[in-house]
Short mmCIF file of C-alpha atoms and ligand atoms in Angstrom, two decimals:
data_model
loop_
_atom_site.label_atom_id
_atom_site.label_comp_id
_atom_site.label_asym_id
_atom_site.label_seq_id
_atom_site.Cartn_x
_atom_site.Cartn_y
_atom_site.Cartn_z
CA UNK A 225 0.00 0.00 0.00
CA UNK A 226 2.87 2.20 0.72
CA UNK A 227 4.41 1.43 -2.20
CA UNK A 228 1.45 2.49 -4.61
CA UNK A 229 1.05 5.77 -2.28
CA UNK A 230 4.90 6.83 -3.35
CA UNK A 231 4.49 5.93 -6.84
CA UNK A 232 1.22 7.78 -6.69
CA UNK A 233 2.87 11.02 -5.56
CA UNK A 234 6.16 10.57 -8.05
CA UNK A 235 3.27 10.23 -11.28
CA UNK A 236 1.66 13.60 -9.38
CA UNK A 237 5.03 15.53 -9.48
CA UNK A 238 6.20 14.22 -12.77
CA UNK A 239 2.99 15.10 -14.79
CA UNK A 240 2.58 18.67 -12.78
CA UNK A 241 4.43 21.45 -15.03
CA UNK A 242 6.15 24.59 -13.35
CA UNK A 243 4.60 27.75 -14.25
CA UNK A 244 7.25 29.77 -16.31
CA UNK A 245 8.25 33.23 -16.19
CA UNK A 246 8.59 35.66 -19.83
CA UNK A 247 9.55 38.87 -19.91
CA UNK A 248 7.40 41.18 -22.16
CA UNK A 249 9.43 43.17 -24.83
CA UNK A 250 12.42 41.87 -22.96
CA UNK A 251 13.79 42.52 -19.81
CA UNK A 252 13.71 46.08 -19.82
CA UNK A 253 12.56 47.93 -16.74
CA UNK A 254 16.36 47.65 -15.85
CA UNK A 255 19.39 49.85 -15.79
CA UNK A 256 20.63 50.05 -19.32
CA UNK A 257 18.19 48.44 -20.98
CA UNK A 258 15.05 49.41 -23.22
CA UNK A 259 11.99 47.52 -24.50
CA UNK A 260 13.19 45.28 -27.54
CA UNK A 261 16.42 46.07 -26.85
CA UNK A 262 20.04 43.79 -27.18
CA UNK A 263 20.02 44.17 -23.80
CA UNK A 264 16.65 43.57 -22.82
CA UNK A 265 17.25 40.11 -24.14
CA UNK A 266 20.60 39.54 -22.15
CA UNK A 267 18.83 40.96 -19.11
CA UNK A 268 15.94 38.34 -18.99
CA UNK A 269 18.74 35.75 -19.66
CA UNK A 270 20.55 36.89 -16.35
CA UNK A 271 17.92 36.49 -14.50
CA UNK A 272 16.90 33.19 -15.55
CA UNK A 273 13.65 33.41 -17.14
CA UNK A 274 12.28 31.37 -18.69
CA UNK A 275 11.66 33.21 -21.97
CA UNK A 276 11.81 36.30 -23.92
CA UNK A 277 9.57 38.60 -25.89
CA UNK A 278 9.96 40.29 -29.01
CA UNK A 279 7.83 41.90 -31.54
CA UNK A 280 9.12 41.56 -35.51
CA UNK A 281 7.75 43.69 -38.32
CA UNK A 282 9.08 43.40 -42.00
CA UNK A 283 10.44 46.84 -43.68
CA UNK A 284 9.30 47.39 -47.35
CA UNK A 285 12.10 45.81 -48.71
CA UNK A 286 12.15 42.65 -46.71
CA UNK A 287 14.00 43.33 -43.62
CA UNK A 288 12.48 42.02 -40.15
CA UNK A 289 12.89 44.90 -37.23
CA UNK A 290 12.59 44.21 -33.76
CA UNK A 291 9.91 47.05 -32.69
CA UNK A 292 6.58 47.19 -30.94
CA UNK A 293 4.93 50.19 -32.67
CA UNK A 294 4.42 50.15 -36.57
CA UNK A 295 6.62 52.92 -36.70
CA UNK A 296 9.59 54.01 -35.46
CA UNK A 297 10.68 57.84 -35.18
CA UNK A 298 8.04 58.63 -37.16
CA UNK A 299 8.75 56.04 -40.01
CA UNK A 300 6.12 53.14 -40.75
CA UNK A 301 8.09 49.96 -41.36
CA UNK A 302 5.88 48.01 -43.00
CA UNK A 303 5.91 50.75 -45.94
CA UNK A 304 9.51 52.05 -45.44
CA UNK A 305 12.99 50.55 -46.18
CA UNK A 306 15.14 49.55 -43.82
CA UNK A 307 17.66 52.01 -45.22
CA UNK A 308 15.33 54.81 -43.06
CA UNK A 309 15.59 53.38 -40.11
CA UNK A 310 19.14 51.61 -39.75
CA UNK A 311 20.41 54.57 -38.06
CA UNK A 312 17.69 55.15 -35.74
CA UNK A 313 18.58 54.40 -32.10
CA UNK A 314 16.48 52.74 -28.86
CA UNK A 315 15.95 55.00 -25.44
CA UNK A 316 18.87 53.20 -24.52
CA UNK A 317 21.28 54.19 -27.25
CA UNK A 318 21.33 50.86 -28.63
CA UNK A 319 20.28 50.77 -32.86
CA UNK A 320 17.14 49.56 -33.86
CA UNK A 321 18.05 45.92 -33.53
CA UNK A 322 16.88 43.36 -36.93
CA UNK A 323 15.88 39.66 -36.01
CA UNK A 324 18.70 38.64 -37.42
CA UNK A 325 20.44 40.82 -34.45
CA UNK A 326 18.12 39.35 -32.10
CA UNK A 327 18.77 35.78 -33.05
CA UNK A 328 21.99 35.82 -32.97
CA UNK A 329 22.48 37.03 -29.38
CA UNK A 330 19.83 34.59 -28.49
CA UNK A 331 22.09 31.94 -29.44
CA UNK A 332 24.81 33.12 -27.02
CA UNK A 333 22.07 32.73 -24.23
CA UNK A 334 19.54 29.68 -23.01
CA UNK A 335 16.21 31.68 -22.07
CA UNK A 336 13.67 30.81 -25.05
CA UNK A 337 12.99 33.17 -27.71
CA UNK A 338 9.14 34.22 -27.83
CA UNK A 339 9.09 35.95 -31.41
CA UNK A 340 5.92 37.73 -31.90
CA UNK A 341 5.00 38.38 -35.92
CA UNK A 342 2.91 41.96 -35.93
CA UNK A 343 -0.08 41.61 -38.09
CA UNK A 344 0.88 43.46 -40.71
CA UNK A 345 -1.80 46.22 -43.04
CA UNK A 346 -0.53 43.79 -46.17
CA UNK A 347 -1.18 40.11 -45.69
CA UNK A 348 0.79 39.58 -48.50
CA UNK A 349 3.73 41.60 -46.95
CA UNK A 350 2.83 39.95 -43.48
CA UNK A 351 2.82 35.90 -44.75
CA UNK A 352 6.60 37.05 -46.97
CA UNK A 353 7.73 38.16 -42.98
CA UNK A 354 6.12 34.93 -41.56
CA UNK A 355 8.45 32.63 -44.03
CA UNK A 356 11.00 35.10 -43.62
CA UNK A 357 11.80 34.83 -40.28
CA UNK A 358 11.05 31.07 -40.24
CA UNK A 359 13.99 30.63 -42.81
CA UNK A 360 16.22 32.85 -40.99
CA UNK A 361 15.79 31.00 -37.20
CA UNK A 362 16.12 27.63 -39.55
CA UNK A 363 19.41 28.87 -40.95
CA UNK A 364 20.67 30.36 -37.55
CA UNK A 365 19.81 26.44 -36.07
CA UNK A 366 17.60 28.10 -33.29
CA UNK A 367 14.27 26.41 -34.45
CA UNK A 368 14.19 24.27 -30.64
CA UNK A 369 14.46 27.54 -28.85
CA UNK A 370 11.90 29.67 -30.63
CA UNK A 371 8.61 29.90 -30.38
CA UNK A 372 6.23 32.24 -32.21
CA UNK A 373 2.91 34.22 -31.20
CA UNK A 374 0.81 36.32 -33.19
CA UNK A 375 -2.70 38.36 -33.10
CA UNK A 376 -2.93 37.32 -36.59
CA UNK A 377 -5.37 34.72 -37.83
CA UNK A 378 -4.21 34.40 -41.03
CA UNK A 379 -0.49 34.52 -39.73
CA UNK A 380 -1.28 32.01 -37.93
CA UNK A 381 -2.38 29.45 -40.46
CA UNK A 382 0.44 30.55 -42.38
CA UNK A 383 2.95 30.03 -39.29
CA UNK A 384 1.74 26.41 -39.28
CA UNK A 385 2.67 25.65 -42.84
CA UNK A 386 6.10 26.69 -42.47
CA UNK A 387 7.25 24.59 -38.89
CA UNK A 388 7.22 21.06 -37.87
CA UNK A 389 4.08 20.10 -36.03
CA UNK A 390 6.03 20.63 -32.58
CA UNK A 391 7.09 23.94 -32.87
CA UNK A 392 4.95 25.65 -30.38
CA UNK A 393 2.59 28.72 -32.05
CA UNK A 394 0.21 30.35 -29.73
CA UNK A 395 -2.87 32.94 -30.81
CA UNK A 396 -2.64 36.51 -28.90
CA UNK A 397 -6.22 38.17 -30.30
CA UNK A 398 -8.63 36.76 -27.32
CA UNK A 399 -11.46 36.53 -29.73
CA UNK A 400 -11.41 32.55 -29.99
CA UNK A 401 -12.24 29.70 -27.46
CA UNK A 402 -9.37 26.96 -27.36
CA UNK A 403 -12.27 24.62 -28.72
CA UNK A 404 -12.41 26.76 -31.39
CA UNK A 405 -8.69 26.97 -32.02
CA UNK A 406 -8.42 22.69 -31.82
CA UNK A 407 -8.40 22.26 -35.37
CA UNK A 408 -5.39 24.24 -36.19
CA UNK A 409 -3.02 21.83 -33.63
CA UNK A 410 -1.59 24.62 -31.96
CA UNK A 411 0.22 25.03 -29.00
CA UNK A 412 -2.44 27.12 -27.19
CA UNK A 413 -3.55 30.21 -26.47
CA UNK A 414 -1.69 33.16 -25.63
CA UNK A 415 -4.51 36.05 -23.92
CA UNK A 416 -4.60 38.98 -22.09
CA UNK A 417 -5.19 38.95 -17.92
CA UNK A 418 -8.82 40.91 -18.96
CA UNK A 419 -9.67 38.15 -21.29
CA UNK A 420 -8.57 35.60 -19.09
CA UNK A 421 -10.44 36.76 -16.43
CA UNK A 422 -13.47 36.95 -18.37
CA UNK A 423 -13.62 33.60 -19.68
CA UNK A 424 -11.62 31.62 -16.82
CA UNK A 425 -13.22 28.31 -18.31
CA UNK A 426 -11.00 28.77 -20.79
CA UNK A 427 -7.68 27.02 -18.62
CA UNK A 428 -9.06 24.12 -17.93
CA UNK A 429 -10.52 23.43 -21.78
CA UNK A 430 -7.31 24.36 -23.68
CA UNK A 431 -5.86 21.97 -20.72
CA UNK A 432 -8.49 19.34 -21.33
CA UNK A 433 -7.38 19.71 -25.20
CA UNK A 434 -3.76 19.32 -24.64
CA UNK A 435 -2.94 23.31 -25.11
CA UNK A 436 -1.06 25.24 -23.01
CA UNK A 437 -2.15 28.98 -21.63
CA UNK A 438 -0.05 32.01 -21.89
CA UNK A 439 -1.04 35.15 -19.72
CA UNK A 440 0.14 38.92 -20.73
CA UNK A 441 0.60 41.45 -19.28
CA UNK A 442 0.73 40.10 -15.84
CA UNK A 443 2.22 43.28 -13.57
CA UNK A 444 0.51 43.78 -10.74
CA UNK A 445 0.49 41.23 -7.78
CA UNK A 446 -2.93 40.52 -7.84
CA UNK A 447 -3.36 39.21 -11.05
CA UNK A 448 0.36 37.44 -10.75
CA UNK A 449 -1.49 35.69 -7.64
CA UNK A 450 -4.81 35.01 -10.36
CA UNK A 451 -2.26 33.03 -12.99
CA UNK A 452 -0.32 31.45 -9.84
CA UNK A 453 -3.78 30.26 -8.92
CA UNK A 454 -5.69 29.51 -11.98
CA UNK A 455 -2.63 27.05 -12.74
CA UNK A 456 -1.46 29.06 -16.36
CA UNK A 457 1.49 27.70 -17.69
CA UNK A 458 3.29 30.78 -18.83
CA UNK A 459 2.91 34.44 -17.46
CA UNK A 460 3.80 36.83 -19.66
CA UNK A 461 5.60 40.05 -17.15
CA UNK A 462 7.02 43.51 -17.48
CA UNK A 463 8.43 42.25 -13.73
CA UNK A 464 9.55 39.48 -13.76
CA UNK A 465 12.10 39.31 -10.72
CA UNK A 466 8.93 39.93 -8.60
CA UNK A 467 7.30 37.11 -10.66
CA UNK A 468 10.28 35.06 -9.87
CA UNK A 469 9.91 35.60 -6.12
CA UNK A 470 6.18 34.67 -5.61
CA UNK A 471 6.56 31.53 -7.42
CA UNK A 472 9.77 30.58 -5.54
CA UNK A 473 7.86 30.97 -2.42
CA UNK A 474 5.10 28.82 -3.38
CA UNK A 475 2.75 32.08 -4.95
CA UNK A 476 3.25 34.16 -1.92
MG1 LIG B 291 4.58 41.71 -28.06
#
């Protein structure tokens, strides 16, 4: 009887997943760093978490841009080229880093790389980024640490065409159920805290459907202590040494 009790609680604490820590545009509420920065990248490294955020956009003529905003300084660069905004420099003094930048500093470091595709004005433009930056984390051999998320439907769909089935993809927009999402085999749903708490049902079905559930942008303590509890498997932080704390001390 013992027996089964200990092999009971070793199947319990193999099959029960940590809850993982990623830093939102980087680490970059920090000294020296900036959001999509170099250094926001090395910064959630040193602190061991988990993953890292990023946001890509592709320039006119075909070069992806780490940025948040569809512009930069003024300059929109889905419609610009890249020769506009090469020189243009980060709050930080860093330049405007490409993926290609981004990717390859990644590779120096362990902490995954959570590459978010902007949905683009062209879905032409934005499916040429999608196999774009596919290609280039292919040729860079980073394919095992990246892993891509996107508001975009269609990018989506497009996403899937262009990685093996076990390269994780998860949906940002809030606007579909994970039953809903089932038939495109993805990894799971990526949503914000309001959404989440809205439709809290929604854990335990992408759960039930063997999908995983991404939280953004998890700041305060309150709804850090709402994904502790609701048992999300990635929380998505612009603080994520405070992040790191509560769930070191058991959520507290
Ligand atoms: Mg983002």
């Amino acid at each position: 009887m013992r027996r089964f009790f200990l092999m009971a609680i070793a199947a319990v604490a193999f099959t029960a997943s940590a809850q993982e820590v990623i830093c939102h545009r980087g680490y970059w509420d920090a000294e020296g760093s900036a959001q999509n920065s170099i250094r926001s990248l090395v910064k959630a490294d040193s602190i061991g978490a988990w993953g890292s955020e990023f946001d890509v956009w592709m320039t006119a003529d075909g070069v992806l841009v780490v940025n948040h905003d569809e512009s930069f300084g003024g300059v929109v660069i889905e419609t610009s080229k890249w020769k506009d905004l090469k020189n243009m420099r980060l709050a930080n003094g860093e330049k405007l880093p490409t993926l290609k930048d981004m990717l390859k500093c990644g590779k120096k470091l362990t902490t995954r790389l959570i590459l978010e595709l902007k949905p683009h004005e062209n879905k032409i433009h934005e499916a040429e980024a999608a196999r774009k930056a596919v290609k280039m984390v292919r040729e860079l051999k980073l394919t095992d640490r990246v892993e891509y998320i996107t508001f975009s439907y269609q990018a989506v769909k497009v996403l899937k065409t262009l990685v093996a089935p076990d390269v994780p993809i998860y949906y940002l927009n809030g606007d579909m159920s994970p039953k809903q999402l089932a038939p495109l085999h993805i990894a799971g749903i990526d949503y914000s805290i309001g959404t989440m708490r809205n439709n809290p049902e929604w854990i335990d079905e992408a759960h039930s459907l063997g999908m995983k559930v991404n939280v953004w942008t998890v700041n305060s303590e309150r709804d850090m202590d709402w994904c502790i509890n609701y048992g999300v498997d990635f929380i998505t932080t612009n603080a994520p040494e405070l992040l790191q704390r509560k769930l070191k001390n058991g959520g507290k």
